[in-house]
PDB file of C-alpha atoms in Angstrom:
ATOM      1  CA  UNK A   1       8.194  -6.024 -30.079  1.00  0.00           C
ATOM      2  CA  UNK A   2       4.729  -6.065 -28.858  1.00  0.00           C
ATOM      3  CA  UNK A   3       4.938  -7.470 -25.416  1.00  0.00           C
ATOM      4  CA  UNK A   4       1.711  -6.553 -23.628  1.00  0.00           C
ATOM      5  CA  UNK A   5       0.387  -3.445 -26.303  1.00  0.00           C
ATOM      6  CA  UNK A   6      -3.241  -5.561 -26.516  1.00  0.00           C
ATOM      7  CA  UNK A   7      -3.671  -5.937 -22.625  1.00  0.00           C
ATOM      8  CA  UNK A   8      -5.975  -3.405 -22.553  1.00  0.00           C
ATOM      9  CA  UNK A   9      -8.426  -5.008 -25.307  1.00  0.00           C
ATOM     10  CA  UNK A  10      -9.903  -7.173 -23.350  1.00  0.00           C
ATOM     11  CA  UNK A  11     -11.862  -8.554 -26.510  1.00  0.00           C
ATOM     12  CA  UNK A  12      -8.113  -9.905 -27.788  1.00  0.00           C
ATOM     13  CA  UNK A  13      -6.922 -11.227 -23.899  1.00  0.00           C
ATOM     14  CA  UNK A  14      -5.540 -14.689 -24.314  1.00  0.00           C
ATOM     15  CA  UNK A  15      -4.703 -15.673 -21.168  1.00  0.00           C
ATOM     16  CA  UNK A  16      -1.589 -17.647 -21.949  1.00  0.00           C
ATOM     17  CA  UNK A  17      -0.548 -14.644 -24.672  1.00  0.00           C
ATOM     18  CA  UNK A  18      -0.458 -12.284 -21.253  1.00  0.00           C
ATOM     19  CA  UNK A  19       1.187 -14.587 -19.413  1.00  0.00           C
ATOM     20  CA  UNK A  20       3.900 -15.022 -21.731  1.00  0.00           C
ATOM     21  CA  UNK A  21       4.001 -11.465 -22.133  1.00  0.00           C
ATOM     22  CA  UNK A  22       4.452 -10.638 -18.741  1.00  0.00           C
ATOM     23  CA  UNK A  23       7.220 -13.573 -18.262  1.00  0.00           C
ATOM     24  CA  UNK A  24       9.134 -12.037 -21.065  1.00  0.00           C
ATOM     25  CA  UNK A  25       8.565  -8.738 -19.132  1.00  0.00           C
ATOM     26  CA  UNK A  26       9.730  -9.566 -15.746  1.00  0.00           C
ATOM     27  CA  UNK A  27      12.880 -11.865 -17.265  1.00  0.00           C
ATOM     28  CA  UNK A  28      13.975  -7.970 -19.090  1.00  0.00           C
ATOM     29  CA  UNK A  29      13.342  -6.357 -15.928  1.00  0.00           C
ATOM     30  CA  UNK A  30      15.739  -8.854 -14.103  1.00  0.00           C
ATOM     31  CA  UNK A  31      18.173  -6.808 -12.324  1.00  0.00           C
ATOM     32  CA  UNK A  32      21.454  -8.496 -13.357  1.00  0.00           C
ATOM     33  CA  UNK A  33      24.575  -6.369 -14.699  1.00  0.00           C
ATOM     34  CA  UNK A  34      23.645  -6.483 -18.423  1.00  0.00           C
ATOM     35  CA  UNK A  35      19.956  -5.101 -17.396  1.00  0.00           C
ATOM     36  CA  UNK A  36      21.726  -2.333 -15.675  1.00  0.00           C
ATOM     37  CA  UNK A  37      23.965  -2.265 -18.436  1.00  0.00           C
ATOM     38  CA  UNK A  38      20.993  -1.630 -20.860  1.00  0.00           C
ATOM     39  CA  UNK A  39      18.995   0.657 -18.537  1.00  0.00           C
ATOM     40  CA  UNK A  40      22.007   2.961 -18.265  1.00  0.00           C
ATOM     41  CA  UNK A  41      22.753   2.826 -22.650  1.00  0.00           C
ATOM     42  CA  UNK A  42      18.453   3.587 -22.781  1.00  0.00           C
ATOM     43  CA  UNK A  43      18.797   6.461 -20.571  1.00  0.00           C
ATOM     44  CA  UNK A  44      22.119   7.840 -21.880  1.00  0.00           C
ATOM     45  CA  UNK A  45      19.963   7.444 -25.634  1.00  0.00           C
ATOM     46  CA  UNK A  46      17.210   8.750 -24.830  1.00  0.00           C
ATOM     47  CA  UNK A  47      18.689  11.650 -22.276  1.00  0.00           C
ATOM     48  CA  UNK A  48      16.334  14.507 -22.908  1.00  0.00           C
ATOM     49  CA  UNK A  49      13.280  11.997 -22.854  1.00  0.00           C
ATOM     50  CA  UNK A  50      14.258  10.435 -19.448  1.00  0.00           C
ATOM     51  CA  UNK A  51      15.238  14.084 -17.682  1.00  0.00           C
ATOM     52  CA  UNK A  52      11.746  15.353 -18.767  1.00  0.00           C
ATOM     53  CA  UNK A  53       9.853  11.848 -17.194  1.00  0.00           C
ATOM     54  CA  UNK A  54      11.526  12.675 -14.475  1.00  0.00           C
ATOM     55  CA  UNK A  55      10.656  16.074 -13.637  1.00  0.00           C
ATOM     56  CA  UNK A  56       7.087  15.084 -14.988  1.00  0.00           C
ATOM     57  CA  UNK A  57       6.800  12.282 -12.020  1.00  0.00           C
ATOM     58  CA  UNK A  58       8.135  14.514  -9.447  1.00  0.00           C
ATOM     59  CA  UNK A  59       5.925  17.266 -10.291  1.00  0.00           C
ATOM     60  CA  UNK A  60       3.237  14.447  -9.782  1.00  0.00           C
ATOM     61  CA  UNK A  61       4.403  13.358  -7.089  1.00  0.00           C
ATOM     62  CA  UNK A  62       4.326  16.936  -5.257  1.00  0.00           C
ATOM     63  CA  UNK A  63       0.974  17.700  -6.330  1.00  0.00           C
ATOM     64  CA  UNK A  64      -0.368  14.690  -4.651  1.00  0.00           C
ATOM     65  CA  UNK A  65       1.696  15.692  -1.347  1.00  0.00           C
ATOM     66  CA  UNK A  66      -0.126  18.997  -1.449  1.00  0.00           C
ATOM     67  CA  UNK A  67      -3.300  17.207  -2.135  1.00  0.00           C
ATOM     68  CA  UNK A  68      -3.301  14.988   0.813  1.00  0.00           C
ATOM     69  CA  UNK A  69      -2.128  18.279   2.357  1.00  0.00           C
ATOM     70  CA  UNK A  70      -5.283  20.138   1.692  1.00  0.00           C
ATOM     71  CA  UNK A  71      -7.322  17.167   2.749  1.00  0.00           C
ATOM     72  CA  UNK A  72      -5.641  16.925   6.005  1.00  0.00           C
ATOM     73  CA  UNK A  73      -6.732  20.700   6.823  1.00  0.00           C
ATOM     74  CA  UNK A  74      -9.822  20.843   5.411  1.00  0.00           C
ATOM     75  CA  UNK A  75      -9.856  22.558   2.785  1.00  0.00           C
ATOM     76  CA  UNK A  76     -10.963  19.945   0.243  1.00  0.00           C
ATOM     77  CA  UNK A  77     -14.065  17.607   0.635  1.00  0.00           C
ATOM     78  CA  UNK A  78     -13.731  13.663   0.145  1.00  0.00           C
ATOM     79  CA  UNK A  79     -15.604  13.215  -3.167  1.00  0.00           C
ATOM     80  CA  UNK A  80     -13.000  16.093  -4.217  1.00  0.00           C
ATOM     81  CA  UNK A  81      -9.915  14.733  -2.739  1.00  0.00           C
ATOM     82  CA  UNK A  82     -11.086  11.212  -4.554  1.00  0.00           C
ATOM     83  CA  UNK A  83     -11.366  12.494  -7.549  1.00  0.00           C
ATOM     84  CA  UNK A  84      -7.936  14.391  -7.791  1.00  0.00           C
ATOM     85  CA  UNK A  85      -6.508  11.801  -6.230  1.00  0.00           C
ATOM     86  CA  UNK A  86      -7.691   9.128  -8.900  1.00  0.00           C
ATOM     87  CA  UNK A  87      -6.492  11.174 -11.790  1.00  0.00           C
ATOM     88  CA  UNK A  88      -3.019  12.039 -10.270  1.00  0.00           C
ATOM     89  CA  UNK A  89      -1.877   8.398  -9.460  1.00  0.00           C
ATOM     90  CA  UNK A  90      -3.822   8.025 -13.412  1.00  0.00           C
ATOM     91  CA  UNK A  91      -1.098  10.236 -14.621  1.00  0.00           C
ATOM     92  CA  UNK A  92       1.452   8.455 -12.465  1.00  0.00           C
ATOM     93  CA  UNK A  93       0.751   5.065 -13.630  1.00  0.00           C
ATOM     94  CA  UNK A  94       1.277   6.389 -17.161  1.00  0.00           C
ATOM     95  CA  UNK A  95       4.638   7.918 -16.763  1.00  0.00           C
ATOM     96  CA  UNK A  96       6.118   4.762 -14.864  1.00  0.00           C
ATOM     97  CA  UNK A  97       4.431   3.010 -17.738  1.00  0.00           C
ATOM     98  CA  UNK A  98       6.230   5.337 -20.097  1.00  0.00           C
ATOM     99  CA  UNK A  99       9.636   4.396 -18.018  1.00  0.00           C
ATOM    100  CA  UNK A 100       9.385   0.552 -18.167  1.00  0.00           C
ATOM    101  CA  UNK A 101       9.064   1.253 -21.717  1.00  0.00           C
ATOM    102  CA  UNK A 102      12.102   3.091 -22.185  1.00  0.00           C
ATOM    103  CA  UNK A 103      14.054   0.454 -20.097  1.00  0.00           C
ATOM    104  CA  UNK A 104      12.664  -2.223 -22.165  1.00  0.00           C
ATOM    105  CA  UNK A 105      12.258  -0.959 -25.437  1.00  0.00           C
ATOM    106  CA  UNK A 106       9.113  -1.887 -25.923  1.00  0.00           C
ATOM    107  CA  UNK A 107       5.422   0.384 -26.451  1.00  0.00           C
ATOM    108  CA  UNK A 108       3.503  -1.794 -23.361  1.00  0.00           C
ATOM    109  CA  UNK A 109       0.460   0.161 -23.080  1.00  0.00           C
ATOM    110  CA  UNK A 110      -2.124   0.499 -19.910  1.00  0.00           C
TER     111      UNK A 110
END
């Protein structure tokens, strides 16, 4: 299925095509007991995938704790700490991304 893949071609956006897109998204996402039904079946499938997303977004997710951390004390400038910053939450998007995808069953791209 391919939901949202041409999002990010701008060139291709048709309005109602995202729309849809997104509708269809948000009605899979619906958190009603066969949604938690499949979420549960596409993690127990894809076990080794999912344990390694998650250690991958906490490790993410601690590296942007220490970088507000080193901001706080000084020992990074704010053109620095923007930069980091910017590419960590990059990399963060992406693996939730990579999540949603999983749940889904679908190859939704940024």
């Amino acid at each position: 299925m391919d939901m949202v893949s041409t999002l990010t071609d701008e060139k291709n956006a048709d309005p109602e095509k995202i729309k849809r897109s997104l509708d269809e998204a948000v009605k899979k996402l619906d958190q009603e007991k066969s949604s938690s039904e499949s979420w549960g079946s596409a993690v127990t499938s894809n076990r080794e995938r999912w344990e390694s997303l998650k250690a991958s977004i906490k490790e993410r997710q601690h590296a942007l704790k220490e970088l507000v951390r080193e901001k706080k004390t000084g020992t990074i400038g704010q053109e620095e700490f923007e930069t980091k910053y910017r590419k960590i939450q990059d990399e963060l998007t992406e693996l939730e991304f990579q999540v949603y995808n999983m749940r889904l069953g679908t190859d939704i791209k940024m």
